[in-house]
Amino acid sequence: MAETEAPIRFGIIGCANIARKVARAINLAPNSVLQAIGSRFIVKAKEFASVNELHESVKIYGSYDQVLEDPFVDAVYMPLPTSLHVHWAVMAAKNGKHVLIEKPTALDVGELDRILEACESNGVQFMDGSMWLHHPRTVKMKEMFFDSKLLGDVNYVYSTSTIPASPEFIENDIRVKPNLDALGALGDTGWYCLGAVLWAKNYQLPTVVTALPDVTKNSNGVIISCSASIQYRETGGAKTDAIIHCSFLSNTSMNLAITGSRGSLNLQDFIIPYQESSASIEFTLDAKLVELHIGWNVKPQKVVVASELPQEALMVQEFARLVEGIRTSAFLPDSKWPEISRKTQMLLDAVKKSLDLGCKPVYF
């Protein structure tokens, strides 16, 4: 950021745990600053400010409306329950605030379209909180393996996002409440898996999606574990099959495996790297079994990619850069990020529809 440019001033509405991470990211990014924090209860907002040692200049509000009405707030970050997204994101856009929203972006693509239409009509930037897309490793993978076709045609993608939740979480956490986050594990952890499949296919939508019959729901009927098959059947082109699994019932996993016609790559920490300062990629090219099938002709190669900032700070930095361009250079909002969010939401909706239909295929 040039010395003459003022940082983008963020407001946060909602004091969810993930907001602590993003508040830190806003302060770490070189082109942003935290301006305000708002909760429905002023006591909770004050507690958040104290626990996270926010600077005394940060405004503390006892309502979301006050954050949106603050003339010194340029952009808002929304870590709210999914059922509240459409109302508050539309309100933010109408107040001229740029919108960085937690995933899942909405309960369905119809709701997301209302948010995106409000952002577009008010000239504000939209982005969802898929932090892994902003890590230098993700950029490196795209350059190394996909732009260069080093892996060949993508034949298979496998992705998991699972966490071991407690019985108390399974029944009472916001993410499993039907009136707050009705998508459950599919929306919370499955968003990453579905996004990874789309990323591997350069955001091409699939031909057919079929939920697998291993779905588990809590006593309120909210998904706490599920899997899905995603198939690409391109006329005259390569076929790609993908499997995703998301769950609150398994050990922590964040796996992404992509197999192509010439090679494969594997990540075990694609959503949150094992450490902030670097992340690695393991891959093999032209692998074959040796004579008698007693080993391989190659060993996995490893590339380590350094990161000067945590991926969430890089996300904030990119978002703030786009906002700065709109503010000072009359640039239009970047359509890349809304398009990525919308396609991910469409794919999530298809998995949910298949589940609701008893695991019948849903065609695009």
GROMACS .gro file of N, CA, C and O in nm, residues 132-133 136-158 195-204 232 234 238 240-241 256-267 270 281-285:
model
  232
  132TRP      N    1  -0.823  -2.065   0.218
  132TRP     CA    2  -0.720  -2.147   0.154
  132TRP      C    3  -0.694  -2.103   0.010
  132TRP      O    4  -0.584  -2.123  -0.042
  133LEU      N    5  -0.793  -2.042  -0.053
  133LEU     CA    6  -0.775  -1.998  -0.191
  133LEU      C    7  -0.671  -1.887  -0.203
  133LEU      O    8  -0.618  -1.863  -0.312
  136PRO      N    9  -0.034  -1.884  -0.080
  136PRO     CA   10   0.059  -1.897  -0.193
  136PRO      C   11   0.072  -2.039  -0.245
  136PRO      O   12   0.101  -2.060  -0.362
  137ARG      N   13   0.049  -2.138  -0.159
  137ARG     CA   14   0.053  -2.277  -0.205
  137ARG      C   15  -0.054  -2.303  -0.310
  137ARG      O   16  -0.028  -2.372  -0.410
  138THR      N   17  -0.173  -2.250  -0.289
  138THR     CA   18  -0.282  -2.270  -0.385
  138THR      C   19  -0.246  -2.207  -0.519
  138THR      O   20  -0.271  -2.267  -0.625
  139VAL      N   21  -0.188  -2.088  -0.514
  139VAL     CA   22  -0.143  -2.021  -0.637
  139VAL      C   23  -0.036  -2.104  -0.705
  139VAL      O   24  -0.038  -2.124  -0.828
  140LYS      N   25   0.059  -2.157  -0.627
  140LYS     CA   26   0.169  -2.238  -0.681
  140LYS      C   27   0.116  -2.365  -0.746
  140LYS      O   28   0.162  -2.405  -0.854
  141MET      N   29   0.019  -2.429  -0.683
  141MET     CA   30  -0.038  -2.552  -0.740
  141MET      C   31  -0.103  -2.525  -0.875
  141MET      O   32  -0.089  -2.604  -0.968
  142LYS      N   33  -0.176  -2.416  -0.883
  142LYS     CA   34  -0.240  -2.384  -1.010
  142LYS      C   35  -0.137  -2.360  -1.119
  142LYS      O   36  -0.150  -2.410  -1.232
  143GLU      N   37  -0.031  -2.286  -1.086
  143GLU     CA   38   0.073  -2.259  -1.184
  143GLU      C   39   0.147  -2.386  -1.225
  143GLU      O   40   0.170  -2.412  -1.343
  144MET      N   41   0.185  -2.467  -1.126
  144MET     CA   42   0.267  -2.586  -1.152
  144MET      C   43   0.193  -2.696  -1.225
  144MET      O   44   0.245  -2.758  -1.317
  145PHE      N   45   0.070  -2.721  -1.181
  145PHE     CA   46   0.004  -2.843  -1.224
  145PHE      C   47  -0.109  -2.822  -1.324
  145PHE      O   48  -0.137  -2.910  -1.405
  146PHE      N   49  -0.175  -2.709  -1.318
  146PHE     CA   50  -0.294  -2.692  -1.402
  146PHE      C   51  -0.268  -2.599  -1.520
  146PHE      O   52  -0.304  -2.632  -1.633
  147ASP      N   53  -0.207  -2.484  -1.496
  147ASP     CA   54  -0.177  -2.396  -1.608
  147ASP      C   55  -0.081  -2.463  -1.705
  147ASP      O   56  -0.089  -2.445  -1.827
  148SER      N   57   0.011  -2.544  -1.653
  148SER     CA   58   0.111  -2.610  -1.736
  148SER      C   59   0.066  -2.748  -1.785
  148SER      O   60   0.137  -2.813  -1.862
  149LYS      N   61  -0.049  -2.796  -1.733
  149LYS     CA   62  -0.099  -2.931  -1.767
  149LYS      C   63  -0.001  -3.040  -1.724
  149LYS      O   64   0.003  -3.148  -1.784
  150LEU      N   65   0.076  -3.014  -1.620
  150LEU     CA   66   0.177  -3.110  -1.575
  150LEU      C   67   0.114  -3.242  -1.530
  150LEU      O   68   0.171  -3.349  -1.551
  151LEU      N   69  -0.003  -3.234  -1.470
  151LEU     CA   70  -0.072  -3.356  -1.426
  151LEU      C   71  -0.151  -3.421  -1.538
  151LEU      O   72  -0.202  -3.532  -1.522
  152GLY      N   73  -0.164  -3.354  -1.650
  152GLY     CA   74  -0.250  -3.403  -1.757
  152GLY      C   75  -0.395  -3.372  -1.725
  152GLY      O   76  -0.427  -3.284  -1.647
  153ASP      N   77  -0.486  -3.446  -1.788
  153ASP     CA   78  -0.629  -3.428  -1.760
  153ASP      C   79  -0.662  -3.476  -1.619
  153ASP      O   80  -0.614  -3.580  -1.575
  154VAL      N   81  -0.744  -3.402  -1.549
  154VAL     CA   82  -0.785  -3.441  -1.414
  154VAL      C   83  -0.886  -3.555  -1.423
  154VAL      O   84  -0.995  -3.537  -1.479
  155ASN      N   85  -0.850  -3.669  -1.368
  155ASN     CA   86  -0.938  -3.787  -1.373
  155ASN      C   87  -1.017  -3.807  -1.244
  155ASN      O   88  -1.129  -3.856  -1.247
  156TYR      N   89  -0.954  -3.772  -1.130
  156TYR     CA   90  -1.017  -3.806  -1.002
  156TYR      C   91  -0.978  -3.703  -0.896
  156TYR      O   92  -0.864  -3.658  -0.889
  157VAL      N   93  -1.077  -3.664  -0.815
  157VAL     CA   94  -1.055  -3.573  -0.703
  157VAL      C   95  -1.119  -3.634  -0.579
  157VAL      O   96  -1.234  -3.682  -0.583
  158TYR      N   97  -1.045  -3.631  -0.470
  158TYR     CA   98  -1.097  -3.681  -0.342
  158TYR      C   99  -1.069  -3.576  -0.236
  158TYR      O  100  -0.957  -3.528  -0.222
  195GLY      N  101  -1.570  -2.673  -0.291
  195GLY     CA  102  -1.489  -2.569  -0.353
  195GLY      C  103  -1.361  -2.624  -0.412
  195GLY      O  104  -1.315  -2.577  -0.517
  196ALA      N  105  -1.303  -2.724  -0.345
  196ALA     CA  106  -1.178  -2.785  -0.395
  196ALA      C  107  -1.202  -2.860  -0.526
  196ALA      O  108  -1.118  -2.856  -0.617
  197VAL      N  109  -1.315  -2.929  -0.536
  197VAL     CA  110  -1.348  -2.999  -0.660
  197VAL      C  111  -1.363  -2.898  -0.774
  197VAL      O  112  -1.307  -2.915  -0.884
  198LEU      N  113  -1.437  -2.793  -0.749
  198LEU     CA  114  -1.454  -2.689  -0.852
  198LEU      C  115  -1.321  -2.626  -0.890
  198LEU      O  116  -1.294  -2.602  -1.008
  199TRP      N  117  -1.238  -2.599  -0.790
  199TRP     CA  118  -1.105  -2.540  -0.816
  199TRP      C  119  -1.023  -2.631  -0.907
  199TRP      O  120  -0.960  -2.584  -1.002
  200ALA      N  121  -1.024  -2.761  -0.879
  200ALA     CA  122  -0.948  -2.857  -0.960
  200ALA      C  123  -0.999  -2.865  -1.103
  200ALA      O  124  -0.924  -2.900  -1.195
  201LYS      N  125  -1.125  -2.831  -1.123
  201LYS     CA  126  -1.185  -2.834  -1.258
  201LYS      C  127  -1.201  -2.693  -1.316
  201LYS      O  128  -1.281  -2.672  -1.407
  202ASN      N  129  -1.124  -2.599  -1.263
  202ASN     CA  130  -1.125  -2.461  -1.314
  202ASN      C  131  -1.267  -2.401  -1.312
  202ASN      O  132  -1.306  -2.328  -1.402
  203TYR      N  133  -1.341  -2.437  -1.208
  203TYR     CA  134  -1.475  -2.386  -1.182
  203TYR      C  135  -1.577  -2.421  -1.289
  203TYR      O  136  -1.674  -2.348  -1.312
  204GLN      N  137  -1.556  -2.534  -1.350
  204GLN     CA  138  -1.658  -2.591  -1.439
  204GLN      C  139  -1.757  -2.669  -1.354
  204GLN      O  140  -1.718  -2.747  -1.267
  232TYR      N  141  -1.814  -3.556  -1.387
  232TYR     CA  142  -1.801  -3.472  -1.507
  232TYR      C  143  -1.796  -3.565  -1.627
  232TYR      O  144  -1.711  -3.655  -1.633
  234GLU      N  145  -1.774  -3.490  -2.001
  234GLU     CA  146  -1.762  -3.392  -2.108
  234GLU      C  147  -1.768  -3.462  -2.244
  234GLU      O  148  -1.700  -3.562  -2.266
  238ALA      N  149  -1.227  -3.551  -2.130
  238ALA     CA  150  -1.192  -3.640  -2.021
  238ALA      C  151  -1.308  -3.652  -1.922
  238ALA      O  152  -1.383  -3.557  -1.899
  240THR      N  153  -1.418  -3.704  -1.534
  240THR     CA  154  -1.363  -3.680  -1.401
  240THR      C  155  -1.465  -3.725  -1.298
  240THR      O  156  -1.584  -3.692  -1.308
  241ASP      N  157  -1.418  -3.800  -1.200
  241ASP     CA  158  -1.501  -3.842  -1.087
  241ASP      C  159  -1.444  -3.782  -0.960
  241ASP      O  160  -1.321  -3.776  -0.942
  256LEU      N  161  -0.690  -3.335   0.031
  256LEU     CA  162  -0.721  -3.309  -0.110
  256LEU      C  163  -0.624  -3.390  -0.194
  256LEU      O  164  -0.502  -3.370  -0.187
  257ALA      N  165  -0.677  -3.484  -0.270
  257ALA     CA  166  -0.597  -3.566  -0.360
  257ALA      C  167  -0.652  -3.549  -0.501
  257ALA      O  168  -0.773  -3.563  -0.524
  258ILE      N  169  -0.563  -3.520  -0.594
  258ILE     CA  170  -0.603  -3.500  -0.734
  258ILE      C  171  -0.516  -3.589  -0.821
  258ILE      O  172  -0.392  -3.583  -0.814
  259THR      N  173  -0.580  -3.675  -0.898
  259THR     CA  174  -0.509  -3.765  -0.988
  259THR      C  175  -0.538  -3.727  -1.132
  259THR      O  176  -0.654  -3.713  -1.171
  260GLY      N  177  -0.430  -3.710  -1.208
  260GLY     CA  178  -0.444  -3.678  -1.349
  260GLY      C  179  -0.389  -3.790  -1.436
  260GLY      O  180  -0.342  -3.893  -1.386
  261SER      N  181  -0.392  -3.769  -1.566
  261SER     CA  182  -0.346  -3.872  -1.659
  261SER      C  183  -0.194  -3.889  -1.657
  261SER      O  184  -0.142  -3.990  -1.704
  262ARG      N  185  -0.121  -3.792  -1.600
  262ARG     CA  186   0.025  -3.799  -1.595
  262ARG      C  187   0.083  -3.796  -1.454
  262ARG      O  188   0.202  -3.823  -1.435
  263GLY      N  189   0.002  -3.763  -1.356
  263GLY     CA  190   0.056  -3.752  -1.222
  263GLY      C  191  -0.052  -3.728  -1.118
  263GLY      O  192  -0.172  -3.723  -1.151
  264SER      N  193  -0.010  -3.715  -0.993
  264SER     CA  194  -0.106  -3.692  -0.885
  264SER      C  195  -0.043  -3.602  -0.779
  264SER      O  196   0.079  -3.597  -0.765
  265LEU      N  197  -0.127  -3.531  -0.707
  265LEU     CA  198  -0.080  -3.450  -0.595
  265LEU      C  199  -0.166  -3.478  -0.474
  265LEU      O  200  -0.283  -3.515  -0.485
  266ASN      N  201  -0.105  -3.459  -0.356
  266ASN     CA  202  -0.174  -3.488  -0.231
  266ASN      C  203  -0.144  -3.381  -0.127
  266ASN      O  204  -0.028  -3.344  -0.106
  267LEU      N  205  -0.249  -3.333  -0.063
  267LEU     CA  206  -0.236  -3.242   0.050
  267LEU      C  207  -0.315  -3.302   0.166
  267LEU      O  208  -0.424  -3.355   0.146
  270PHE      N  209  -0.513  -2.900   0.335
  270PHE     CA  210  -0.539  -2.799   0.232
  270PHE      C  211  -0.622  -2.682   0.283
  270PHE      O  212  -0.613  -2.571   0.229
  281ILE      N  213   0.350  -2.928  -0.080
  281ILE     CA  214   0.277  -3.004  -0.182
  281ILE      C  215   0.356  -3.131  -0.209
  281ILE      O  216   0.477  -3.125  -0.232
  282GLU      N  217   0.291  -3.245  -0.205
  282GLU     CA  218   0.355  -3.370  -0.245
  282GLU      C  219   0.293  -3.417  -0.375
  282GLU      O  220   0.171  -3.417  -0.390
  283PHE      N  221   0.378  -3.458  -0.471
  283PHE     CA  222   0.325  -3.502  -0.599
  283PHE      C  223   0.416  -3.607  -0.662
  283PHE      O  224   0.535  -3.618  -0.629
  284THR      N  225   0.359  -3.685  -0.749
  284THR     CA  226   0.434  -3.781  -0.829
  284THR      C  227   0.397  -3.761  -0.975
  284THR      O  228   0.284  -3.725  -1.008
  285LEU      N  229   0.494  -3.786  -1.063
  285LEU     CA  230   0.472  -3.775  -1.207
  285LEU      C  231   0.516  -3.903  -1.276
  285LEU      O  232   0.621  -3.960  -1.242
   0.00000   0.00000   0.00000
